[in-house]
Amino acid sequence: MKYVSTRGAAPAVDFEGALLAGLAPDGGLYMPEGWPVFSVQEARAVGAMPYAEAAAEILSKFAGESFDKAELAAMTAEAYASFSDEAVAPVKALGPDDYMLELFHGPTLAFKDFAMQILGRLYDAALERRDERRTIIVATSGDTGSAAIEALKSCERVNVVVLFPEGRVSAVQQRMMTSVIAPNVMNIAVKGSFDDCQAIVKTLFADEAFARSVQLSGVNSINWARLAAQTVYYFTSWAKVCEHADAVNFVVPTGNFGDVFAGYAAKRMGLPIVKLGVAANANDILHRAIAKGDYTPEDVKPTASPSMDIQVASNFERLLFEAKHRDAKVLRAAMEDFAKEKSMKLDGETLAAIRDDFVSDAVSMEETLTEIRRHYEETNELIDPHTAVARAAARRLRQMGALDGKIVTLSTAHPAKFPEAVKEATGETPALPDFYADLFERPEKMEHAPADPAAVKALVEGAFGN
Ligand SMILES: *Cc1c(COP(=O)(O)O)cnc(C)c1O
């Protein structure tokens, strides 16, 4: 399988090339040159396998020439053994045609573990072969940072640097990052916002001498390997809730459009999916894009679901590429316009193509808290605010007639990762799983920096430069 850039001005690469590069050199995102397709029978056979085996099977379609199936199977077995639920991604039936896919049983209690746990192992294997090292720098609003650290802390050939906005991640999120003390891990608390952290990372990537000195690499959700790994739970959950060739809808709490795009990929791979529901919080750019054709970022509004407090959704470019029939020239012009105008109007044809597969809704903070309370009253279970956004959107989309039949909502984080919002909604403080019982007693280690690329650069060079 070769990977092509959405902007068409970079050479095609193999899976390993896409893995280590992240972003393509022309600024585009890598896409598989074609979709591997499963018949319904094949999808059912794969979806019914134990999770790690299903993952190896699906990943081998994307990565087969870079990593053989036995190698992938060894990695997925190890990666998903670290999950605390035997099913890895269990599905709960909540009512007629109403299901919830639990994606928070990984080591850092959010769905990012599904991809990161594999990514760390892929990186180590690829770098071992090449006899190279990499320093990975990520900006995080909380979940990506802890998932990356947990996955990469024992990698021999990878250093990981996480920038988080000081005082703006939850206490649990911060502790999950700063209590991992390892020679290849550096946490930097930045005096600024998440956007400041992201801007610093961008500046550092553009600094060629620095990038060379520390062998910089990126693992944010534009990395194709992450999306490939996330297609798997669409297959396994479909096999659990559907018989024969029946089709299902998924509603996905969405920020950077990575998770829901993995669902779209699964549909293109032959999985019987009717619609994918994009559930946004008050940062509703994707809802405005899908409902009205208006893709215009506004200022980021802080909400109770911070991992979705994003305006420019990087992976949306992948969907535009598909909707514009993979015409990289047209897409490049559109993205260049967008960079200039800070706004994009989707034409009728593009919009129609998108609406074949997607519906959308946006959920306010008040509705999010109401949903957490309602869920608690109805089921006696606590859900996290990101999950609540998806459940509120799913209910409304069904009421409006935009979705019909079976709906699986994705539950992307454990409620104990966001105890403040859950407590505000229900009066209950969700308990952390036993393996984090002593989280607040563990020693912490972090660096501090102003929102200034030079300060961050000095810290990283000091630790990992050569
Ligand atoms: C990252 C994240 C999301 C959003 O996923 P995207 O792939 O960025 O759309 C939703 N919920 C939680 C808990 C997350 O950590």
JSON list of C-alpha atoms and ligand atoms in Angstrom, two decimals, residues 103-104 109-113 141-144 173 221 226-227 230 233 252-262 278-279 286 305-310 313-315 384-387 410-414 417-418, ligand 1:
[
{"chain": "A", "resi": 103, "resn": "LEU", "atom": "CA", "xyz": [-13.15, 3.15, 24.54]},
{"chain": "A", "resi": 104, "resn": "PHE", "atom": "CA", "xyz": [-11.72, 4.16, 27.92]},
{"chain": "A", "resi": 109, "resn": "LEU", "atom": "CA", "xyz": [-8.50, 6.10, 30.34]},
{"chain": "A", "resi": 110, "resn": "ALA", "atom": "CA", "xyz": [-9.28, 7.73, 26.98]},
{"chain": "A", "resi": 111, "resn": "PHE", "atom": "CA", "xyz": [-9.63, 6.38, 23.44]},
{"chain": "A", "resi": 112, "resn": "LYS", "atom": "CA", "xyz": [-6.26, 7.86, 22.37]},
{"chain": "A", "resi": 113, "resn": "ASP", "atom": "CA", "xyz": [-4.65, 4.77, 23.93]},
{"chain": "A", "resi": 141, "resn": "SER", "atom": "CA", "xyz": [-5.03, 19.75, 25.99]},
{"chain": "A", "resi": 142, "resn": "GLY", "atom": "CA", "xyz": [-4.74, 16.65, 28.17]},
{"chain": "A", "resi": 143, "resn": "ASP", "atom": "CA", "xyz": [-5.53, 13.26, 26.68]},
{"chain": "A", "resi": 144, "resn": "THR", "atom": "CA", "xyz": [-3.03, 13.01, 23.83]},
{"chain": "A", "resi": 173, "resn": "GLN", "atom": "CA", "xyz": [-4.79, 14.64, 33.32]},
{"chain": "A", "resi": 221, "resn": "SER", "atom": "CA", "xyz": [-3.85, 12.73, 14.98]},
{"chain": "A", "resi": 226, "resn": "ARG", "atom": "CA", "xyz": [-3.29, 6.34, 14.34]},
{"chain": "A", "resi": 227, "resn": "LEU", "atom": "CA", "xyz": [-6.35, 6.47, 12.13]},
{"chain": "A", "resi": 230, "resn": "GLN", "atom": "CA", "xyz": [-8.85, 3.39, 15.12]},
{"chain": "A", "resi": 233, "resn": "TYR", "atom": "CA", "xyz": [-13.25, -0.82, 16.91]},
{"chain": "A", "resi": 252, "resn": "VAL", "atom": "CA", "xyz": [-18.70, 10.30, 17.58]},
{"chain": "A", "resi": 253, "resn": "PRO", "atom": "CA", "xyz": [-17.65, 13.13, 19.92]},
{"chain": "A", "resi": 254, "resn": "THR", "atom": "CA", "xyz": [-15.45, 15.10, 17.57]},
{"chain": "A", "resi": 255, "resn": "GLY", "atom": "CA", "xyz": [-12.60, 17.59, 17.84]},
{"chain": "A", "resi": 256, "resn": "ASN", "atom": "CA", "xyz": [-9.81, 17.10, 15.32]},
{"chain": "A", "resi": 257, "resn": "PHE", "atom": "CA", "xyz": [-12.01, 14.83, 13.12]},
{"chain": "A", "resi": 258, "resn": "GLY", "atom": "CA", "xyz": [-9.63, 11.87, 13.55]},
{"chain": "A", "resi": 259, "resn": "ASP", "atom": "CA", "xyz": [-11.88, 9.38, 15.28]},
{"chain": "A", "resi": 260, "resn": "VAL", "atom": "CA", "xyz": [-14.90, 9.97, 13.08]},
{"chain": "A", "resi": 261, "resn": "PHE", "atom": "CA", "xyz": [-12.71, 9.89, 9.98]},
{"chain": "A", "resi": 262, "resn": "ALA", "atom": "CA", "xyz": [-11.56, 6.41, 11.05]},
{"chain": "A", "resi": 278, "resn": "VAL", "atom": "CA", "xyz": [-20.33, 14.30, 14.11]},
{"chain": "A", "resi": 279, "resn": "ALA", "atom": "CA", "xyz": [-21.06, 15.51, 17.65]},
{"chain": "A", "resi": 286, "resn": "LEU", "atom": "CA", "xyz": [-17.66, 21.08, 11.89]},
{"chain": "A", "resi": 305, "resn": "SER", "atom": "CA", "xyz": [-15.18, 18.61, 27.11]},
{"chain": "A", "resi": 306, "resn": "PRO", "atom": "CA", "xyz": [-11.72, 20.15, 26.59]},
{"chain": "A", "resi": 307, "resn": "SER", "atom": "CA", "xyz": [-10.38, 17.47, 24.23]},
{"chain": "A", "resi": 308, "resn": "MET", "atom": "CA", "xyz": [-12.86, 18.77, 21.66]},
{"chain": "A", "resi": 309, "resn": "ASP", "atom": "CA", "xyz": [-12.09, 22.46, 22.18]},
{"chain": "A", "resi": 310, "resn": "ILE", "atom": "CA", "xyz": [-10.62, 22.79, 18.71]},
{"chain": "A", "resi": 313, "resn": "ALA", "atom": "CA", "xyz": [-9.89, 20.21, 12.55]},
{"chain": "A", "resi": 314, "resn": "SER", "atom": "CA", "xyz": [-6.77, 18.96, 10.77]},
{"chain": "A", "resi": 315, "resn": "ASN", "atom": "CA", "xyz": [-8.28, 15.70, 9.54]},
{"chain": "A", "resi": 384, "resn": "ASP", "atom": "CA", "xyz": [-17.68, 11.66, 30.95]},
{"chain": "A", "resi": 385, "resn": "PRO", "atom": "CA", "xyz": [-18.54, 15.01, 29.29]},
{"chain": "A", "resi": 386, "resn": "HIS", "atom": "CA", "xyz": [-17.22, 14.03, 25.83]},
{"chain": "A", "resi": 387, "resn": "THR", "atom": "CA", "xyz": [-19.40, 10.94, 25.83]},
{"chain": "A", "resi": 410, "resn": "LEU", "atom": "CA", "xyz": [-18.61, 6.27, 21.19]},
{"chain": "A", "resi": 411, "resn": "SER", "atom": "CA", "xyz": [-17.67, 6.73, 24.84]},
{"chain": "A", "resi": 412, "resn": "THR", "atom": "CA", "xyz": [-14.22, 8.24, 24.56]},
{"chain": "A", "resi": 413, "resn": "ALA", "atom": "CA", "xyz": [-13.09, 8.84, 28.14]},
{"chain": "A", "resi": 414, "resn": "HIS", "atom": "CA", "xyz": [-13.53, 7.46, 31.65]},
{"chain": "A", "resi": 417, "resn": "LYS", "atom": "CA", "xyz": [-10.66, 11.77, 34.00]},
{"chain": "A", "resi": 418, "resn": "PHE", "atom": "CA", "xyz": [-13.10, 14.72, 34.18]},
{"chain": "B", "resi": 1, "resn": "LIG", "atom": "C1", "xyz": [-9.34, 13.49, 21.42]},
{"chain": "B", "resi": 1, "resn": "LIG", "atom": "C2", "xyz": [-10.66, 13.27, 22.04]},
{"chain": "B", "resi": 1, "resn": "LIG", "atom": "C3", "xyz": [-11.87, 13.45, 21.31]},
{"chain": "B", "resi": 1, "resn": "LIG", "atom": "C4", "xyz": [-11.89, 13.99, 19.90]},
{"chain": "B", "resi": 1, "resn": "LIG", "atom": "O1", "xyz": [-11.35, 13.08, 18.97]},
{"chain": "B", "resi": 1, "resn": "LIG", "atom": "P1", "xyz": [-10.86, 13.62, 17.52]},
{"chain": "B", "resi": 1, "resn": "LIG", "atom": "O2", "xyz": [-10.22, 12.44, 16.90]},
{"chain": "B", "resi": 1, "resn": "LIG", "atom": "O3", "xyz": [-9.88, 14.73, 17.81]},
{"chain": "B", "resi": 1, "resn": "LIG", "atom": "O4", "xyz": [-12.06, 14.11, 16.80]},
{"chain": "B", "resi": 1, "resn": "LIG", "atom": "C5", "xyz": [-13.06, 13.12, 21.94]},
{"chain": "B", "resi": 1, "resn": "LIG", "atom": "N1", "xyz": [-13.09, 12.69, 23.21]},
{"chain": "B", "resi": 1, "resn": "LIG", "atom": "C6", "xyz": [-11.98, 12.51, 23.95]},
{"chain": "B", "resi": 1, "resn": "LIG", "atom": "C7", "xyz": [-12.08, 12.05, 25.35]},
{"chain": "B", "resi": 1, "resn": "LIG", "atom": "C8", "xyz": [-10.71, 12.79, 23.39]},
{"chain": "B", "resi": 1, "resn": "LIG", "atom": "O5", "xyz": [-9.59, 12.62, 24.12]}
]
